[in-house]
Short mmCIF file of C-alpha atoms and ligand atoms in Angstrom, two decimals:
data_model
loop_
_atom_site.label_atom_id
_atom_site.label_comp_id
_atom_site.label_asym_id
_atom_site.label_seq_id
_atom_site.Cartn_x
_atom_site.Cartn_y
_atom_site.Cartn_z
CA MET A 1 34.59 26.99 -6.81
CA SER A 2 31.24 27.42 -8.52
CA ILE A 3 29.09 25.93 -11.27
CA LYS A 4 29.87 27.96 -14.38
CA GLU A 5 27.90 26.77 -17.41
CA LEU A 6 25.14 24.33 -18.30
CA TRP A 7 25.36 23.36 -21.95
CA THR A 8 22.36 21.52 -23.45
CA ALA A 9 21.82 19.71 -26.72
CA ALA A 10 19.15 17.41 -28.21
CA HIS A 11 20.34 14.49 -30.34
CA ARG A 12 17.91 12.54 -32.53
CA VAL A 13 19.20 9.04 -33.30
CA PRO A 14 17.04 7.43 -36.03
CA LEU A 15 16.25 3.71 -35.94
CA PRO A 16 16.82 1.47 -38.98
CA GLU A 17 13.08 0.80 -39.00
CA SER A 18 10.18 2.00 -36.88
CA GLU A 19 9.22 0.02 -33.79
CA THR A 20 6.07 -0.55 -31.77
CA ASP A 21 5.07 -1.85 -28.38
CA GLY A 22 1.58 -2.30 -27.00
CA THR A 23 0.67 1.37 -26.93
CA LEU A 24 3.22 3.41 -28.92
CA ALA A 25 5.14 3.56 -32.22
CA TRP A 26 8.44 5.38 -32.75
CA SER A 27 11.21 5.76 -35.31
CA ALA A 28 14.02 7.44 -33.37
CA THR A 29 15.53 7.90 -29.94
CA THR A 30 15.97 11.50 -28.80
CA VAL A 31 18.58 12.08 -26.13
CA VAL A 32 18.91 15.44 -24.36
CA THR A 33 22.40 15.94 -22.94
CA VAL A 34 23.55 18.40 -20.29
CA VAL A 35 27.20 19.29 -19.70
CA VAL A 36 27.91 21.17 -16.48
CA THR A 37 31.24 22.91 -15.98
CA ALA A 38 33.14 24.05 -12.89
CA ASP A 39 36.81 24.65 -12.17
CA GLY A 40 37.85 23.51 -15.65
CA GLU A 41 36.10 20.16 -15.30
CA GLN A 42 32.94 18.86 -17.02
CA GLY A 43 30.12 16.59 -15.84
CA LEU A 44 27.81 14.82 -18.31
CA GLY A 45 24.16 13.91 -17.76
CA TRP A 46 21.32 13.04 -20.08
CA THR A 47 17.72 11.94 -20.41
CA TYR A 48 15.66 10.28 -23.12
CA GLY A 49 12.84 12.64 -24.05
CA PRO A 50 11.69 15.40 -26.36
CA ALA A 51 14.08 18.17 -27.40
CA ALA A 52 11.87 20.53 -25.38
CA VAL A 53 13.59 19.23 -22.23
CA ALA A 54 16.68 21.23 -23.27
CA GLY A 55 14.59 24.39 -23.24
CA VAL A 56 13.35 23.64 -19.72
CA VAL A 57 16.95 23.21 -18.54
CA ASP A 58 18.07 26.44 -20.24
CA GLU A 59 15.14 28.55 -19.09
CA VAL A 60 14.16 27.18 -15.67
CA LEU A 61 16.90 24.99 -14.19
CA ALA A 62 20.22 26.49 -15.27
CA PRO A 63 19.61 29.85 -13.57
CA ALA A 64 18.77 27.98 -10.36
CA VAL A 65 22.10 26.14 -10.12
CA ARG A 66 24.59 28.42 -11.86
CA GLY A 67 27.00 29.85 -9.30
CA LEU A 68 26.44 27.16 -6.65
CA ASP A 69 29.26 25.07 -5.21
CA PRO A 70 29.36 21.97 -7.47
CA HIS A 71 29.90 19.72 -4.46
CA ASP A 72 26.55 20.78 -2.95
CA ILE A 73 24.32 18.58 -5.07
CA GLY A 74 21.60 18.51 -2.41
CA ARG A 75 21.36 22.28 -2.59
CA ALA A 76 21.31 22.27 -6.38
CA HIS A 77 18.62 19.60 -6.46
CA LEU A 78 16.47 21.53 -3.98
CA ARG A 79 16.92 24.76 -5.93
CA MET A 80 15.81 23.06 -9.15
CA ARG A 81 12.69 21.62 -7.50
CA GLN A 82 11.87 25.04 -6.04
CA ALA A 83 12.53 26.90 -9.28
CA SER A 84 10.13 24.64 -11.20
CA ARG A 85 7.10 25.27 -8.97
CA ASN A 86 5.24 26.86 -11.86
CA ALA A 87 6.60 24.31 -14.37
CA PRO A 88 5.51 21.28 -12.33
CA THR A 89 7.97 18.45 -11.93
CA PRO A 90 5.83 15.42 -12.94
CA GLY A 91 6.76 15.82 -16.59
CA LEU A 92 9.48 17.23 -18.77
CA THR A 93 10.84 19.37 -15.96
CA SER A 94 11.68 16.23 -14.00
CA TYR A 95 13.48 14.84 -17.06
CA GLY A 96 15.54 18.05 -17.11
CA ILE A 97 16.24 17.90 -13.36
CA SER A 98 17.35 14.29 -13.88
CA ALA A 99 19.84 15.17 -16.60
CA VAL A 100 21.31 18.05 -14.56
CA ASP A 101 21.46 15.92 -11.39
CA VAL A 102 23.37 13.16 -13.22
CA ALA A 103 25.76 15.73 -14.69
CA LEU A 104 26.36 17.21 -11.22
CA TRP A 105 27.17 13.81 -9.68
CA ASP A 106 29.50 13.05 -12.57
CA LEU A 107 31.13 16.47 -12.16
CA LYS A 108 31.59 16.02 -8.41
CA ALA A 109 33.29 12.64 -8.85
CA ARG A 110 35.57 14.09 -11.53
CA LEU A 111 36.48 17.04 -9.31
CA LEU A 112 37.32 14.57 -6.54
CA GLY A 113 39.20 12.36 -9.00
CA ILE A 114 37.30 9.20 -8.11
CA PRO A 115 34.91 6.87 -9.98
CA LEU A 116 31.25 7.71 -9.50
CA SER A 117 30.47 4.23 -8.14
CA ALA A 118 33.13 4.83 -5.46
CA LEU A 119 31.56 8.18 -4.57
CA PHE A 120 28.19 6.41 -4.15
CA GLY A 121 29.75 3.56 -2.18
CA GLN A 122 29.64 0.26 -4.06
CA CYS A 123 27.96 -2.79 -2.57
CA ARG A 124 28.62 -5.01 -5.60
CA ASP A 125 31.28 -5.24 -8.29
CA THR A 126 29.02 -6.11 -11.22
CA VAL A 127 25.44 -5.23 -12.13
CA ALA A 128 23.21 -7.96 -13.56
CA VAL A 129 21.38 -6.84 -16.69
CA TYR A 130 18.53 -8.36 -18.68
CA GLY A 131 18.06 -7.99 -22.44
CA SER A 132 15.06 -5.85 -23.31
CA GLY A 133 13.48 -5.28 -26.70
CA GLY A 134 11.34 -7.83 -28.49
CA PHE A 135 9.14 -5.17 -30.03
CA THR A 136 5.71 -6.13 -31.36
CA SER A 137 6.78 -4.85 -34.80
CA MET A 138 9.41 -7.60 -35.09
CA THR A 139 9.01 -10.76 -37.14
CA ASP A 140 9.44 -14.02 -35.29
CA ASP A 141 12.90 -14.43 -36.87
CA GLN A 142 13.98 -10.94 -35.74
CA LEU A 143 12.72 -11.69 -32.25
CA CYS A 144 14.62 -14.98 -32.06
CA ASP A 145 17.83 -13.41 -33.35
CA GLN A 146 17.72 -10.63 -30.79
CA LEU A 147 16.99 -12.92 -27.85
CA ALA A 148 19.55 -15.52 -28.92
CA GLY A 149 22.23 -12.81 -29.13
CA TRP A 150 21.64 -11.72 -25.57
CA VAL A 151 21.66 -15.25 -24.21
CA SER A 152 24.40 -16.94 -26.24
CA HIS A 153 26.68 -13.96 -26.96
CA ASP A 154 26.21 -11.77 -23.88
CA GLY A 155 25.51 -14.52 -21.35
CA MET A 156 22.29 -12.97 -20.09
CA THR A 157 20.01 -15.14 -18.01
CA ALA A 158 16.88 -12.99 -18.38
CA VAL A 159 15.17 -11.32 -21.35
CA LYS A 160 12.03 -9.23 -21.86
CA ILE A 161 9.71 -8.81 -24.82
CA LYS A 162 6.85 -6.42 -25.57
CA ILE A 163 3.29 -7.69 -25.80
CA GLY A 164 -0.16 -6.07 -25.85
CA GLU A 165 0.07 -5.36 -29.57
CA ALA A 166 -2.50 -2.83 -30.87
CA ARG A 167 -3.62 -1.93 -27.33
CA GLY A 168 -4.54 -5.50 -26.54
CA GLY A 169 -6.16 -6.14 -29.90
CA HIS A 170 -3.97 -9.13 -30.85
CA VAL A 171 -3.83 -11.36 -27.79
CA THR A 172 -3.44 -14.53 -29.86
CA ARG A 173 -0.32 -13.14 -31.56
CA ASP A 174 0.96 -11.86 -28.19
CA LEU A 175 0.85 -15.37 -26.74
CA HIS A 176 2.32 -16.84 -29.92
CA ARG A 177 5.29 -14.48 -29.59
CA VAL A 178 5.75 -15.41 -25.92
CA ALA A 179 5.88 -19.07 -27.00
CA VAL A 180 8.37 -18.21 -29.77
CA ALA A 181 10.50 -16.38 -27.24
CA ARG A 182 10.42 -19.29 -24.82
CA ASP A 183 11.56 -21.67 -27.58
CA ALA A 184 14.32 -19.25 -28.57
CA VAL A 185 15.88 -18.89 -25.13
CA GLY A 186 15.17 -22.33 -23.67
CA ALA A 187 13.70 -23.33 -20.34
CA ASP A 188 16.47 -22.00 -18.12
CA VAL A 189 16.31 -18.32 -19.06
CA THR A 190 13.99 -15.97 -17.18
CA LEU A 191 11.33 -14.73 -19.58
CA MET A 192 9.72 -11.36 -18.87
CA ILE A 193 6.89 -9.55 -20.67
CA ASP A 194 5.83 -5.89 -20.82
CA ALA A 195 2.40 -4.81 -22.04
CA ASN A 196 2.99 -1.06 -21.55
CA GLY A 197 -0.50 -0.75 -20.08
CA ALA A 198 -2.20 -2.17 -23.17
CA TYR A 199 -4.76 -4.55 -21.62
CA ASP A 200 -7.89 -4.09 -19.60
CA THR A 201 -8.00 -5.94 -16.31
CA LYS A 202 -9.91 -9.04 -17.48
CA GLN A 203 -7.62 -9.41 -20.48
CA ALA A 204 -4.58 -9.01 -18.28
CA LEU A 205 -5.79 -11.73 -15.87
CA ALA A 206 -6.22 -14.16 -18.77
CA VAL A 207 -2.87 -13.28 -20.38
CA ALA A 208 -1.10 -13.60 -17.01
CA ALA A 209 -2.42 -17.15 -16.62
CA ASP A 210 -1.45 -18.18 -20.17
CA ALA A 211 1.95 -16.52 -19.89
CA ALA A 212 2.65 -18.25 -16.58
CA ARG A 213 2.09 -21.60 -18.33
CA LEU A 214 4.88 -20.57 -20.72
CA GLY A 215 7.15 -19.93 -17.76
CA VAL A 216 6.84 -16.13 -17.68
CA THR A 217 7.72 -14.80 -14.23
CA TRP A 218 7.58 -10.99 -14.75
CA PHE A 219 4.51 -9.18 -16.15
CA GLU A 220 5.21 -5.45 -16.49
CA GLU A 221 2.41 -2.92 -16.76
CA PRO A 222 -0.32 -5.45 -17.60
CA VAL A 223 -2.72 -2.51 -17.25
CA SER A 224 -2.02 1.21 -17.02
CA SER A 225 0.40 1.98 -14.22
CA ASP A 226 -2.03 4.69 -13.09
CA ARG A 227 -4.53 1.99 -12.05
CA LEU A 228 -2.98 0.95 -8.78
CA ALA A 229 -6.00 -0.99 -7.49
CA ASP A 230 -6.11 -3.09 -10.67
CA LEU A 231 -2.38 -3.77 -10.45
CA ALA A 232 -2.86 -4.84 -6.83
CA LEU A 233 -5.70 -7.14 -7.86
CA LEU A 234 -3.53 -8.69 -10.55
CA ARG A 235 -0.66 -9.04 -8.10
CA SER A 236 -2.84 -10.94 -5.65
CA THR A 237 -4.19 -13.23 -8.38
CA ALA A 238 -1.39 -13.88 -10.88
CA THR A 239 1.52 -16.21 -10.26
CA THR A 240 3.79 -13.92 -12.30
CA GLU A 241 5.33 -10.92 -10.60
CA ILE A 242 3.54 -7.64 -11.40
CA THR A 243 5.83 -4.66 -11.97
CA ALA A 244 5.63 -0.97 -12.87
CA GLY A 245 7.14 2.37 -11.97
CA GLU A 246 8.96 3.58 -15.08
CA TYR A 247 6.92 6.80 -15.31
CA GLY A 248 7.58 7.86 -11.71
CA THR A 249 9.08 11.31 -11.25
CA THR A 250 8.61 11.89 -7.49
CA THR A 251 9.10 9.89 -4.30
CA GLU A 252 5.39 10.41 -3.61
CA TYR A 253 4.57 8.52 -6.84
CA PHE A 254 6.68 5.57 -5.71
CA ARG A 255 5.25 5.68 -2.19
CA ARG A 256 1.69 5.52 -3.55
CA MET A 257 2.57 2.64 -5.87
CA CYS A 258 4.31 0.61 -3.17
CA GLY A 259 1.72 1.53 -0.55
CA ALA A 260 -1.09 0.27 -2.77
CA GLY A 261 0.57 -3.13 -2.96
CA ALA A 262 0.63 -2.67 -6.74
CA VAL A 263 4.05 -4.16 -7.57
CA ASP A 264 6.33 -7.06 -6.68
CA CYS A 265 9.40 -5.15 -7.87
CA LEU A 266 9.55 -1.36 -8.28
CA GLN A 267 10.91 -0.03 -11.55
CA VAL A 268 12.74 3.29 -11.37
CA ASP A 269 14.23 5.44 -14.12
CA ALA A 270 16.93 7.89 -13.01
CA THR A 271 16.57 9.82 -16.27
CA ARG A 272 13.02 10.69 -15.23
CA CYS A 273 12.74 10.60 -11.43
CA GLY A 274 15.34 13.22 -10.55
CA GLY A 275 18.64 11.65 -11.54
CA TYR A 276 20.78 9.65 -9.16
CA THR A 277 19.39 11.65 -6.23
CA GLY A 278 15.85 10.62 -7.18
CA LEU A 279 16.87 7.01 -7.84
CA PHE A 280 18.38 6.54 -4.39
CA ALA A 281 15.29 8.13 -2.81
CA ALA A 282 12.96 5.84 -4.76
CA ALA A 283 15.02 2.78 -3.84
CA ALA A 284 14.73 3.76 -0.18
CA VAL A 285 10.95 3.97 -0.55
CA ALA A 286 10.89 0.50 -2.10
CA ASP A 287 13.13 -0.86 0.62
CA ALA A 288 10.75 0.45 3.27
CA PHE A 289 8.06 -1.75 1.69
CA GLY A 290 10.38 -4.74 1.48
CA LEU A 291 10.73 -4.47 -2.30
CA GLN A 292 13.63 -4.65 -4.71
CA VAL A 293 14.10 -2.15 -7.52
CA SER A 294 14.95 -2.69 -11.17
CA THR A 295 16.22 0.25 -13.18
CA HIS A 296 14.33 1.15 -16.36
CA CYS A 297 16.22 1.75 -19.63
CA GLY A 298 19.38 3.91 -19.85
CA PRO A 299 21.69 1.05 -18.79
CA HIS A 300 25.01 2.87 -19.06
CA LEU A 301 23.75 5.82 -17.04
CA HIS A 302 22.28 3.57 -14.36
CA ALA A 303 25.27 1.25 -13.91
CA PRO A 304 27.35 3.30 -11.42
CA ALA A 305 24.33 3.81 -9.15
CA CYS A 306 23.15 0.21 -9.51
CA ALA A 307 26.48 -0.90 -8.08
CA ALA A 308 25.59 1.01 -4.92
CA LEU A 309 21.91 0.05 -4.48
CA PRO A 310 21.53 -2.67 -1.84
CA ASN A 311 18.02 -3.65 -2.93
CA LEU A 312 18.73 -3.85 -6.66
CA ARG A 313 17.22 -6.75 -8.64
CA HIS A 314 18.77 -5.94 -12.02
CA ALA A 315 19.15 -3.26 -14.69
CA GLU A 316 17.37 -3.16 -18.04
CA TRP A 317 19.65 -3.47 -21.08
CA PHE A 318 17.22 -1.72 -23.43
CA ALA A 319 18.15 -2.24 -27.07
CA ASP A 320 17.25 1.23 -28.34
CA HIS A 321 19.19 3.02 -25.62
CA VAL A 322 22.21 0.75 -25.96
CA ARG A 323 22.18 1.70 -29.64
CA ALA A 324 21.69 5.45 -29.10
CA ASP A 325 24.32 5.59 -26.34
CA ALA A 326 26.88 3.99 -28.66
CA VAL A 327 26.21 6.70 -31.25
CA LEU A 328 26.61 9.55 -28.77
CA PHE A 329 29.04 8.52 -26.04
CA ASP A 330 32.58 7.19 -25.62
CA GLY A 331 33.61 5.09 -22.63
CA LEU A 332 30.61 2.75 -22.48
CA ALA A 333 30.66 -0.45 -20.43
CA HIS A 334 30.02 -3.77 -22.18
CA VAL A 335 28.06 -6.80 -21.08
CA HIS A 336 30.08 -9.79 -19.96
CA ARG A 337 28.42 -12.92 -18.59
CA GLY A 338 25.12 -11.12 -18.24
CA ALA A 339 26.47 -8.21 -16.23
CA VAL A 340 28.19 -4.85 -16.60
CA GLN A 341 31.01 -3.59 -14.46
CA PRO A 342 30.99 0.14 -13.69
CA GLN A 343 34.39 1.47 -14.70
CA ARG A 344 36.81 1.93 -11.79
CA HIS A 345 39.80 3.47 -13.46
CA ARG A 346 38.54 6.90 -14.53
CA PRO A 347 36.85 9.64 -12.51
CA GLY A 348 33.09 10.16 -12.80
CA HIS A 349 30.95 7.69 -14.73
CA GLY A 350 33.71 7.56 -17.34
CA MET A 351 31.57 8.53 -20.33
CA HIS A 352 31.97 11.53 -22.66
CA LEU A 353 30.09 12.94 -25.60
CA ARG A 354 31.74 11.88 -28.82
CA GLN A 355 33.92 14.33 -30.67
CA GLY A 356 31.89 17.16 -32.17
CA LEU A 357 28.78 16.55 -30.06
CA GLY A 358 29.88 18.40 -26.92
CA PRO A 359 30.60 22.04 -26.06
CA ASP A 360 34.29 21.87 -27.14
MG1 MG B 401 8.15 -0.94 -19.57
#
């Protein structure tokens, strides 16, 4: 039995209106999908990134894994890392490796006829998720509606909003929006904020203190996640937790971040860090430093692995990706009482590209 084909596609899913966070504006979600085939079965993986990722998979990664035994994911992963020496992995290549790795794990579970979470070895039946959105481009009413939906309809006990508007240029509005969010969800819901690296260190110290007074307990990327010493300083000073890690693509990145004492909880994105293989490696790094992990974005993709991560805090239920996934995929899990349950009745992760979007 051998890996036969790797079929790539880039799907652009437009948003109803453009969105912003502290340091970026966007109007669509682009999802690059990879379908791997072997022995008449298909595995599906994907990443959220530029369409160019598909070209990296086609040109660099597919030749490295085609013909291998689909059960030997370790060998395939190693071959992809080796083949991309001259197209270095901390970037789009890692996004491509991630999509292929996820497709290979899905394929293996389907070939074995078991759910992916069972192949990983579950340690929990449900995965706690937190609602994530609250873009700086929203009106106060839009913000309240989104947060209230997650709490009252989906039963979530934690939500996260974006701050750091205009690269830290509107701190007064940032704090106003945090107060609006607190009023919207009430005192009992965990309120988290994400500045996407928008502030300088002095600003971040001040915002952390004000946010803590509004009951914020999670302050994500208060400054650039490249500035590990500043994150460590904030961590030692602020009463909120300091978190980062979403841009990590290698275990060395996560080791440096944890080793610098930069975060209270390590964020990891399997669609960037090397798929499920990279996610489990990153979680092991965090565990060695006594830290929990929280998965970043891509909630449906992360769910089967989250069920098998002993040191998981929660998974991010990111509004844009929930929306894009629903456009592209069948078989998605739904939130119930603030958690998702990886499907246990179909092989693999249980998701398929919708009719007309796949290779058939
Ligand atoms: Mg973030």
